[in-house]
Amino acid sequence: DAGVIQSPRHEVTEMGQEVTLRCKPISGHNSLFWYRQTMMRGLELLIYFNNNVPIDDSGMPEDRFSAKMPNASFSTLKIQPSEPRDSAVYFCASSFQGYYEQYFGPGTRLTVT
Amino acid sequence: ELKVEQNPLFLSMQEGKNYTIYCNYSTTSDRLYWYRQDPGKSLESLFVLLSNGAVKQEGRLMASLDTKARLSTLHITAAVHDLSATYFCAVDSSSYKLIFGSGTRLLVRP
C-alpha cells in the first residue's frame, strides 16, 4: 500500500491567498484526520471525518479554515485567506473505524509570508 | 479535559546506555500509542498499547502501560545513534480523538 498521500509537500504563499491542501487516505480506511503541528502548540487535531462525514471540527481555528471529503479517497483542507500565523506542518492521517491506529501522511509544510 | 505530559522533553544520552521516557495522562484511558518522528518527517507508529499491563518490544525499545497509574513508559536499551528522533505518546480521549504529549527529543551521542 502507498500509505497516506498528501500534496503539495511544500507550499509557500503570500498572506491573503487561498491555500488548498490535499489528502488521499489508505484504501479501506474510513476515518480521516487533519492535524496541524507547530513548535508552540504541538500536534493539534483540526477535523475528523468518518465515512466522509465531518464528525468533529472543534479544532478548526476559525472560519478561514474549511475541510471537505467528497469521497472515500480524497479530502481537502482549505485556508482562505491565509495568514502568517497559519504557517505550520499539516498532517493528514487515516485509520480503520476511527479508534484504531492512525497512519500519518508525509505532511505539507505551509509557509505564509 | 485529558492532558498528556511527557518527560523529559529533551534527552541527550550516550550510546550503549539505558533510559526511560515517561508519559503521564490525567483521565482514564486504556488505549495509548507511541510514535516516532524524525526531523522534517512524518510520524511513524511504534507501539499500540490496548490494556492495563500491556508490554510491547521492538528491538531496543520497550513500551508498557499502567492504566491505574495513568502512566506509560518507553524504555530504551543500549541506545544507538539511529534511535535519535522525537518520540510522542498519544492517549485516546474518546473513540477517535488522540491527545498528544509534547514529545521527547532524544539525541544519542557516540
Coordinates of N, CA and C in Angstrom, one line a residue:
Chain A
D1 N 0.9 -1.2 0.0 CA 0.0 0.0 0.0 C 0.9 1.2 0.0
A2 N 0.4 2.3 -0.7 CA 1.2 3.5 -0.8 C 1.2 4.3 0.5
G3 N 0.4 4.0 1.4 CA 0.2 4.9 2.6 C -0.6 6.1 2.3
V4 N -0.7 7.0 3.3 CA -1.4 8.2 3.1 C -0.6 9.2 2.2
I5 N -1.3 9.7 1.3 CA -0.6 10.6 0.3 C -1.1 12.0 0.5
Q6 N -0.2 13.0 0.6 CA -0.5 14.4 0.7 C 0.2 15.2 -0.4
S7 N -0.5 16.2 -0.8 CA 0.1 17.2 -1.7 C -0.4 18.6 -1.5
P8 N 0.3 19.6 -1.7 CA 1.8 19.5 -2.1 C 2.6 19.2 -0.8
R9 N 3.8 18.9 -0.9 CA 4.7 18.7 0.2 C 5.1 20.0 0.8
H10 N 5.3 21.0 0.0 CA 5.7 22.3 0.5 C 4.8 23.3 -0.2
E11 N 4.4 24.3 0.5 CA 3.6 25.4 -0.1 C 4.1 26.7 0.5
V12 N 4.5 27.6 -0.4 CA 4.8 29.0 0.1 C 3.9 29.9 -0.6
T13 N 3.2 30.7 0.2 CA 2.2 31.6 -0.4 C 2.2 33.0 0.4
E14 N 1.6 34.0 -0.2 CA 1.6 35.3 0.4 C 0.3 35.4 1.2
M15 N 0.4 36.2 2.2 CA -0.8 36.5 3.1 C -2.0 36.9 2.2
G16 N -3.2 36.4 2.5 CA -4.4 36.7 1.8 C -4.7 35.8 0.7
Q17 N -3.8 34.9 0.3 CA -4.0 34.0 -0.8 C -4.8 32.7 -0.2
E18 N -5.4 32.1 -1.1 CA -6.1 30.8 -0.8 C -5.1 29.6 -0.9
V19 N -5.2 28.8 0.0 CA -4.3 27.6 0.1 C -5.2 26.3 0.1
T20 N -4.9 25.3 -0.7 CA -5.7 24.1 -0.6 C -4.7 22.9 -0.5
L21 N -4.9 22.2 0.6 CA -4.0 21.0 0.9 C -4.9 19.8 0.6
R22 N -4.2 18.7 0.0 CA -4.9 17.5 -0.4 C -4.4 16.3 0.3
C23 N -5.4 15.3 0.4 CA -5.0 14.1 1.1 C -5.8 12.9 0.5
K24 N -5.0 11.8 0.3 CA -5.6 10.6 -0.1 C -5.4 9.6 1.0
P25 N -6.4 9.1 1.7 CA -6.2 8.1 2.8 C -5.8 6.7 2.3
I26 N -5.4 5.9 3.2 CA -5.1 4.5 2.8 C -6.4 3.8 2.4
S27 N -6.4 3.1 1.3 CA -7.5 2.4 0.8 C -8.1 1.5 1.9
G28 N -9.4 1.6 2.1 CA -10.1 0.7 3.1 C -10.3 1.4 4.4
H29 N -9.5 2.5 4.6 CA -9.7 3.2 5.9 C -10.9 4.1 5.7
N30 N -11.8 4.2 6.8 CA -13.0 5.0 6.7 C -12.9 6.2 7.6
S31 N -11.8 6.4 8.3 CA -11.6 7.6 9.1 C -10.5 8.4 8.7
L32 N -10.7 9.7 8.6 CA -9.6 10.6 8.2 C -9.5 11.8 9.1
F33 N -8.3 12.2 9.4 CA -8.0 13.2 10.4 C -7.0 14.3 9.7
W34 N -7.3 15.5 10.0 CA -6.3 16.6 9.7 C -5.7 17.1 11.0
Y35 N -4.4 17.2 11.0 CA -3.7 17.7 12.2 C -2.8 18.9 11.7
R36 N -2.5 19.8 12.7 CA -1.5 20.8 12.5 C -0.4 20.7 13.5
Q37 N 0.8 20.9 13.1 CA 1.9 20.8 14.0 C 2.7 22.1 14.0
T38 N 2.9 22.7 15.2 CA 3.7 23.9 15.3 C 4.6 23.7 16.5
M39 N 5.7 24.4 16.6 CA 6.5 24.3 17.8 C 5.8 24.8 19.0
M40 N 5.0 25.8 18.9 CA 4.3 26.4 20.1 C 3.2 25.5 20.6
R41 N 2.4 24.9 19.7 CA 1.2 24.2 20.1 C 1.3 22.7 20.0
G42 N 2.4 22.2 19.4 CA 2.5 20.8 19.2 C 1.5 20.3 18.1
L43 N 1.0 19.1 18.3 CA 0.1 18.4 17.3 C -1.3 18.7 17.8
E44 N -2.1 19.3 16.9 CA -3.5 19.6 17.2 C -4.4 18.9 16.2
L45 N -5.5 18.3 16.6 CA -6.4 17.8 15.7 C -7.3 18.9 15.2
L46 N -7.4 19.0 13.9 CA -8.3 20.1 13.3 C -9.7 19.6 13.1
I47 N -9.8 18.4 12.4 CA -11.1 17.9 12.0 C -11.0 16.4 11.8
Y48 N -12.1 15.7 12.1 CA -12.2 14.3 11.9 C -13.4 13.9 11.1
F49 N -13.1 13.1 10.1 CA -14.2 12.6 9.2 C -14.4 11.1 9.4
N50 N -15.6 10.6 9.5 CA -15.9 9.2 9.5 C -16.9 8.9 8.4
N51 N -16.5 8.0 7.5 CA -17.3 7.7 6.3 C -17.7 8.9 5.5
N52 N -16.7 9.8 5.4 CA -16.8 11.0 4.6 C -17.6 12.1 5.2
V53 N -18.1 11.9 6.4 CA -18.9 12.9 7.2 C -18.0 13.5 8.2
P54 N -18.0 14.9 8.3 CA -17.3 15.5 9.4 C -18.0 15.3 10.8
I55 N -17.2 14.7 11.7 CA -17.8 14.3 13.0 C -17.4 15.3 14.0
D56 N -16.1 15.8 14.0 CA -15.6 16.7 15.0 C -14.8 17.8 14.3
D57 N -15.3 19.0 14.2 CA -14.5 20.1 13.6 C -14.1 21.1 14.7
S58 N -14.2 20.7 15.9 CA -14.0 21.7 17.0 C -12.5 22.3 17.0
G59 N -11.6 21.6 16.4 CA -10.2 22.1 16.4 C -9.9 23.0 15.2
M60 N -10.9 23.2 14.3 CA -10.7 24.2 13.2 C -10.6 25.6 13.8
P61 N -9.5 26.3 13.5 CA -9.2 27.5 14.2 C -10.3 28.6 14.0
E62 N -10.7 28.8 12.9 CA -11.7 29.8 12.6 C -12.3 29.6 11.2
D63 N -13.2 30.5 10.9 CA -14.0 30.4 9.6 C -13.1 30.4 8.4
R64 N -11.9 30.8 8.5 CA -11.0 30.8 7.3 C -10.6 29.4 6.9
F65 N -10.8 28.5 7.8 CA -10.4 27.1 7.6 C -11.7 26.3 7.2
S66 N -11.6 25.5 6.2 CA -12.7 24.6 5.8 C -12.1 23.3 5.3
A67 N -12.8 22.2 5.5 CA -12.4 20.9 5.0 C -13.5 20.2 4.4
K68 N -13.2 19.4 3.4 CA -14.2 18.6 2.7 C -13.7 17.2 2.5
M69 N -14.6 16.2 2.4 CA -14.3 14.9 2.0 C -15.4 14.4 1.0
P70 N -15.2 14.7 -0.2 CA -16.3 14.4 -1.2 C -16.4 12.9 -1.5
N71 N -15.4 12.1 -1.2 CA -15.5 10.6 -1.4 C -14.5 10.0 -0.5
A72 N -14.5 8.7 -0.5 CA -13.7 7.9 0.5 C -12.2 8.0 0.2
S73 N -11.8 8.5 -0.9 CA -10.4 8.5 -1.3 C -9.8 9.9 -1.4
F74 N -10.5 10.9 -1.0 CA -10.0 12.3 -1.2 C -10.5 13.3 -0.2
S75 N -9.6 14.1 0.3 CA -10.0 15.2 1.3 C -9.2 16.4 1.0
T76 N -9.8 17.6 1.3 CA -9.1 18.8 1.1 C -9.2 19.6 2.4
L77 N -8.2 20.4 2.7 CA -8.2 21.4 3.7 C -7.9 22.7 3.1
K78 N -8.8 23.7 3.2 CA -8.6 24.9 2.6 C -8.5 26.1 3.6
I79 N -7.6 27.0 3.3 CA -7.4 28.2 4.1 C -7.6 29.4 3.2
Q80 N -8.6 30.2 3.6 CA -8.9 31.4 2.8 C -9.5 32.5 3.6
P81 N -8.8 33.6 3.8 CA -7.5 33.9 3.3 C -6.4 33.5 4.3
S82 N -5.3 33.2 3.8 CA -4.2 32.7 4.6 C -3.5 33.8 5.3
E83 N -3.0 33.5 6.5 CA -2.3 34.5 7.3 C -0.9 33.9 7.8
P84 N 0.0 34.7 8.1 CA 1.3 34.2 8.5 C 1.3 33.2 9.7
R85 N 0.3 33.4 10.6 CA 0.2 32.5 11.8 C -0.3 31.1 11.4
D86 N -0.7 30.9 10.1 CA -1.1 29.6 9.7 C 0.1 28.8 9.3
S87 N 1.2 29.4 9.2 CA 2.4 28.6 8.9 C 2.6 27.5 9.9
A88 N 2.8 26.3 9.3 CA 2.8 25.1 10.1 C 3.0 23.9 9.2
V89 N 3.2 22.7 9.8 CA 3.1 21.5 9.0 C 1.7 20.9 9.3
Y90 N 1.1 20.6 8.2 CA -0.3 20.0 8.2 C -0.2 18.5 7.8
F91 N -0.7 17.7 8.7 CA -0.7 16.2 8.5 C -2.1 15.7 8.3
C92 N -2.2 14.8 7.4 CA -3.4 14.0 7.2 C -3.1 12.6 7.8
A93 N -4.1 12.0 8.4 CA -3.9 10.6 8.9 C -5.2 9.9 8.6
S94 N -5.1 8.6 8.5 CA -6.3 7.8 8.3 C -6.2 6.5 9.2
S95 N -7.4 6.0 9.5 CA -7.5 4.8 10.3 C -8.7 4.0 9.9
F96 N -8.8 2.8 10.4 CA -10.0 2.0 10.2 C -10.9 2.2 11.4
Q97 N -12.1 2.7 11.1 CA -13.1 2.9 12.2 C -12.8 3.9 13.2
G98 N -11.8 4.7 13.0 CA -11.6 5.8 13.9 C -10.8 5.5 15.2
Y99 N -11.1 4.4 15.8 CA -10.4 4.2 17.1 C -9.2 3.2 17.0
Y100 N -8.9 2.9 15.8 CA -7.7 2.1 15.6 C -6.5 3.0 15.3
E101 N -5.4 2.4 15.2 CA -4.1 3.1 14.9 C -4.2 4.0 13.8
Q102 N -3.7 5.2 13.9 CA -3.7 6.2 12.9 C -2.4 6.2 12.1
Y103 N -2.5 6.3 10.8 CA -1.3 6.3 9.9 C -1.2 7.7 9.3
F104 N -0.1 8.3 9.5 CA 0.1 9.7 9.1 C 0.7 9.8 7.7
G105 N 0.3 10.8 7.0 CA 0.9 11.1 5.7 C 2.2 11.9 5.9
P106 N 2.9 12.2 4.8 CA 4.2 12.9 5.0 C 4.1 14.3 5.4
G107 N 2.9 14.9 5.3 CA 2.7 16.3 5.7 C 2.9 17.3 4.6
T108 N 2.3 18.5 4.8 CA 2.5 19.6 3.9 C 3.1 20.7 4.8
R109 N 4.3 21.2 4.4 CA 4.9 22.3 5.2 C 4.4 23.6 4.5
L110 N 3.6 24.4 5.2 CA 3.0 25.6 4.7 C 3.7 26.8 5.3
T111 N 4.1 27.7 4.4 CA 4.7 29.0 4.8 C 3.9 30.1 4.2
V112 N 3.4 31.0 5.1 CA 2.6 32.1 4.6 C 3.5 33.4 4.9
T113 N 3.8 34.1 3.9 CA 4.7 35.3 4.1 C 3.9 36.6 4.1
Chain B
E1 N -10.9 17.6 31.0 CA -10.2 17.6 29.7 C -8.9 16.8 29.9
L2 N -8.6 15.9 29.0 CA -7.5 15.0 29.1 C -6.2 15.8 28.8
K3 N -5.2 15.6 29.7 CA -3.9 16.2 29.5 C -2.9 15.1 29.5
V4 N -1.9 15.3 28.6 CA -0.8 14.3 28.4 C 0.5 15.0 28.6
E5 N 1.3 14.4 29.5 CA 2.5 15.0 29.9 C 3.7 14.0 29.7
Q6 N 4.7 14.5 28.9 CA 5.8 13.6 28.7 C 7.0 14.2 29.4
N7 N 7.9 13.4 29.9 CA 9.2 13.8 30.4 C 10.2 12.8 30.3
P8 N 11.4 13.2 30.0 CA 11.8 14.6 29.8 C 11.4 15.1 28.5
L9 N 11.5 16.4 28.2 CA 11.3 16.9 26.9 C 12.5 16.8 26.0
F10 N 13.6 16.8 26.6 CA 14.9 16.6 25.8 C 15.8 15.6 26.6
L11 N 16.4 14.7 25.8 CA 17.2 13.7 26.5 C 18.4 13.5 25.6
S12 N 19.6 13.8 26.1 CA 20.8 13.5 25.5 C 21.5 12.4 26.2
M13 N 21.8 11.3 25.5 CA 22.3 10.1 26.1 C 23.4 9.5 25.3
Q14 N 24.3 8.8 25.9 CA 25.4 8.2 25.2 C 25.0 6.9 24.6
E15 N 25.6 6.5 23.6 CA 25.4 5.2 23.0 C 25.7 4.1 24.0
G16 N 24.9 3.1 24.0 CA 25.1 2.0 24.9 C 24.4 2.1 26.3
K17 N 23.9 3.3 26.6 CA 23.2 3.5 27.9 C 21.7 3.2 27.7
N18 N 21.1 3.0 28.9 CA 19.7 2.8 29.0 C 19.0 4.0 29.6
Y19 N 17.7 4.2 29.1 CA 17.0 5.3 29.7 C 15.5 5.1 29.5
T20 N 14.7 5.8 30.2 CA 13.2 5.7 30.1 C 12.6 7.0 29.9
I21 N 11.6 7.0 29.0 CA 10.8 8.2 28.8 C 9.4 7.9 29.4
Y22 N 8.8 8.9 30.1 CA 7.6 8.7 30.8 C 6.5 9.5 30.1
C23 N 5.3 8.9 30.2 CA 4.1 9.6 29.6 C 3.0 9.4 30.7
N24 N 2.6 10.6 31.3 CA 1.5 10.6 32.2 C 0.3 11.2 31.6
Y25 N -0.9 10.7 32.0 CA -2.1 11.3 31.5 C -3.1 11.5 32.6
S26 N -4.0 12.4 32.4 CA -4.8 12.9 33.5 C -6.2 12.2 33.7
T27 N -6.7 11.6 32.7 CA -8.0 10.9 32.9 C -8.0 9.5 32.4
T28 N -9.0 8.7 32.7 CA -9.0 7.3 32.4 C -8.9 7.1 30.8
S29 N -8.1 6.2 30.5 CA -8.0 5.8 29.1 C -7.3 4.4 29.1
D30 N -7.7 3.5 28.2 CA -7.0 2.3 28.1 C -6.4 2.0 26.7
R31 N -6.1 3.1 26.1 CA -5.5 3.0 24.7 C -4.5 4.0 24.6
L32 N -3.2 3.6 24.3 CA -2.1 4.6 24.2 C -1.2 4.2 23.1
Y33 N -0.7 5.2 22.4 CA 0.2 5.0 21.3 C 1.5 5.7 21.5
W34 N 2.5 5.1 20.9 CA 3.8 5.7 20.8 C 4.2 5.9 19.3
Y35 N 4.6 7.1 19.0 CA 5.0 7.5 17.7 C 6.5 8.0 17.7
R36 N 7.1 7.8 16.6 CA 8.5 8.4 16.4 C 8.4 9.4 15.2
Q37 N 9.1 10.5 15.4 CA 9.2 11.5 14.3 C 10.6 11.9 14.1
D38 N 11.2 11.7 12.9 CA 12.5 12.1 12.5 C 12.4 13.6 12.1
P39 N 13.4 14.4 12.2 CA 13.3 15.8 11.8 C 12.8 16.0 10.3
G40 N 11.8 16.8 10.2 CA 11.2 17.1 8.9 C 10.4 15.9 8.3
K41 N 10.2 14.9 9.1 CA 9.4 13.8 8.5 C 8.1 13.6 9.2
S42 N 7.4 12.5 8.8 CA 6.1 12.3 9.4 C 6.2 11.5 10.7
L43 N 5.0 11.1 11.2 CA 5.0 10.3 12.5 C 4.9 8.9 12.1
E44 N 5.7 8.1 12.7 CA 5.7 6.6 12.4 C 5.2 5.9 13.7
S45 N 4.2 5.1 13.5 CA 3.7 4.3 14.7 C 4.7 3.3 15.2
L46 N 4.9 3.3 16.5 CA 5.8 2.3 17.1 C 5.1 1.3 17.8
F47 N 4.2 1.7 18.8 CA 3.5 0.7 19.6 C 2.1 1.2 19.8
V48 N 1.2 0.2 19.9 CA -0.2 0.4 20.3 C -0.4 -0.4 21.6
L49 N -0.8 0.2 22.7 CA -1.0 -0.4 23.9 C -2.4 -0.3 24.3
L50 N -3.1 -1.5 24.4 CA -4.6 -1.5 24.5 C -5.1 -1.9 25.8
S51 N -4.3 -2.3 26.8 CA -4.9 -2.7 28.0 C -3.9 -2.5 29.2
N52 N -4.4 -2.6 30.4 CA -3.5 -2.4 31.5 C -2.5 -3.6 31.6
G53 N -1.3 -3.2 31.8 CA -0.2 -4.2 31.9 C 0.4 -4.6 30.5
A54 N -0.1 -4.0 29.5 CA 0.4 -4.3 28.1 C 1.9 -3.9 28.0
V55 N 2.6 -4.8 27.4 CA 4.0 -4.6 27.2 C 4.4 -5.0 25.8
K56 N 5.0 -4.1 25.1 CA 5.4 -4.5 23.7 C 6.9 -4.1 23.5
Q57 N 7.6 -4.9 22.7 CA 9.0 -4.7 22.5 C 9.3 -4.8 21.0
E58 N 10.2 -3.9 20.6 CA 10.7 -3.9 19.2 C 12.1 -3.5 19.2
G59 N 13.0 -4.4 19.0 CA 14.4 -4.0 19.0 C 14.8 -3.5 20.4
R60 N 15.4 -2.3 20.4 CA 15.9 -1.8 21.6 C 14.9 -0.9 22.4
L61 N 13.6 -0.9 21.9 CA 12.6 -0.2 22.5 C 11.5 -1.1 23.1
M62 N 11.1 -0.7 24.4 CA 10.0 -1.5 25.0 C 9.1 -0.5 25.6
A63 N 7.8 -0.7 25.4 CA 6.8 0.2 25.9 C 5.8 -0.6 26.8
S64 N 5.4 0.1 27.9 CA 4.4 -0.6 28.8 C 3.3 0.4 29.2
L65 N 2.2 -0.1 29.7 CA 1.1 0.7 30.0 C 0.5 0.3 31.4
D66 N 0.4 1.2 32.3 CA -0.3 1.0 33.6 C -1.4 2.0 33.6
T67 N -2.6 1.4 33.4 CA -3.8 2.3 33.3 C -4.2 2.8 34.7
K68 N -3.9 2.1 35.7 CA -4.3 2.5 37.0 C -3.5 3.7 37.5
A69 N -2.2 3.7 37.1 CA -1.3 4.8 37.4 C -1.4 5.9 36.4
R70 N -2.1 5.6 35.3 CA -2.2 6.5 34.1 C -0.8 6.9 33.7
L71 N 0.0 5.8 33.4 CA 1.4 6.0 33.1 C 1.8 5.0 32.0
S72 N 2.6 5.5 31.0 CA 3.2 4.6 30.1 C 4.7 5.0 30.1
T73 N 5.5 4.0 29.8 CA 6.9 4.2 29.7 C 7.5 3.6 28.4
L74 N 8.5 4.3 27.9 CA 9.2 3.8 26.7 C 10.6 3.7 27.1
H75 N 11.1 2.4 27.2 CA 12.4 2.1 27.7 C 13.3 1.9 26.5
I76 N 14.5 2.5 26.6 CA 15.5 2.4 25.6 C 16.7 1.6 26.2
T77 N 17.0 0.5 25.5 CA 18.1 -0.3 26.0 C 19.3 -0.2 25.0
A78 N 20.5 0.1 25.6 CA 21.7 0.1 24.8 C 21.5 1.0 23.6
A79 N 21.3 2.3 23.9 CA 20.9 3.2 22.8 C 22.0 3.2 21.7
V80 N 21.5 3.4 20.4 CA 22.3 3.6 19.3 C 21.9 4.9 18.6
H81 N 22.8 5.4 17.8 CA 22.6 6.7 17.1 C 21.3 6.8 16.3
D82 N 21.0 5.6 15.7 CA 19.8 5.6 14.9 C 18.5 5.8 15.6
L83 N 18.5 5.7 16.9 CA 17.3 6.0 17.7 C 17.1 7.5 17.9
S84 N 18.0 8.3 17.5 CA 17.8 9.8 17.7 C 16.6 10.2 16.9
A85 N 15.7 10.8 17.6 CA 14.4 11.2 17.0 C 13.6 11.9 18.1
T86 N 12.4 12.3 17.7 CA 11.4 12.8 18.7 C 10.3 11.7 18.9
Y87 N 10.1 11.4 20.1 CA 9.1 10.4 20.5 C 7.9 11.0 21.1
F88 N 6.7 10.7 20.6 CA 5.4 11.2 21.1 C 4.6 10.0 21.7
C89 N 4.0 10.3 22.8 CA 2.9 9.4 23.2 C 1.6 10.1 22.9
A90 N 0.6 9.3 22.7 CA -0.7 9.9 22.4 C -1.8 9.0 23.1
V91 N -2.7 9.6 23.7 CA -3.7 8.9 24.5 C -5.1 9.1 23.9
D92 N -5.8 8.1 23.9 CA -7.2 8.1 23.3 C -8.1 8.8 24.3
S93 N -8.7 10.0 24.0 CA -9.6 10.7 24.9 C -11.0 10.3 24.6
S94 N -11.3 9.7 23.5 CA -12.7 9.3 23.2 C -12.5 8.1 22.2
S95 N -13.5 7.9 21.4 CA -13.4 6.8 20.5 C -12.5 7.1 19.3
Y96 N -12.0 8.3 19.1 CA -11.2 8.6 18.0 C -10.1 9.6 18.3
K97 N -10.4 10.5 19.3 CA -9.5 11.7 19.4 C -8.3 11.3 20.2
L98 N -7.1 11.5 19.6 CA -5.8 11.3 20.3 C -5.3 12.7 20.8
I99 N -4.9 12.6 22.0 CA -4.3 13.8 22.6 C -2.8 13.5 22.7
F100 N -2.0 14.3 22.1 CA -0.5 14.0 22.0 C 0.2 14.7 23.1
G101 N 1.3 14.1 23.6 CA 2.2 14.8 24.5 C 3.1 15.7 23.7
S102 N 3.9 16.5 24.4 CA 4.7 17.5 23.8 C 5.9 16.9 23.0
G103 N 6.1 15.6 23.3 CA 7.3 15.0 22.6 C 8.5 15.0 23.4
T104 N 9.3 14.0 23.2 CA 10.7 13.9 23.9 C 11.7 13.8 22.8
R105 N 12.5 14.8 22.7 CA 13.6 14.8 21.7 C 14.8 14.1 22.2
L106 N 15.1 13.0 21.6 CA 16.2 12.1 22.0 C 17.4 12.3 21.1
L107 N 18.5 12.5 21.7 CA 19.8 12.6 21.0 C 20.7 11.6 21.5
V108 N 21.1 10.7 20.7 CA 22.1 9.7 21.2 C 23.5 10.0 20.6
R109 N 24.4 10.2 21.6 CA 25.7 10.7 21.3 C 26.7 9.5 21.2
P110 N 27.7 9.6 20.3 CA 28.7 8.5 20.2 C 29.4 8.3 21.5

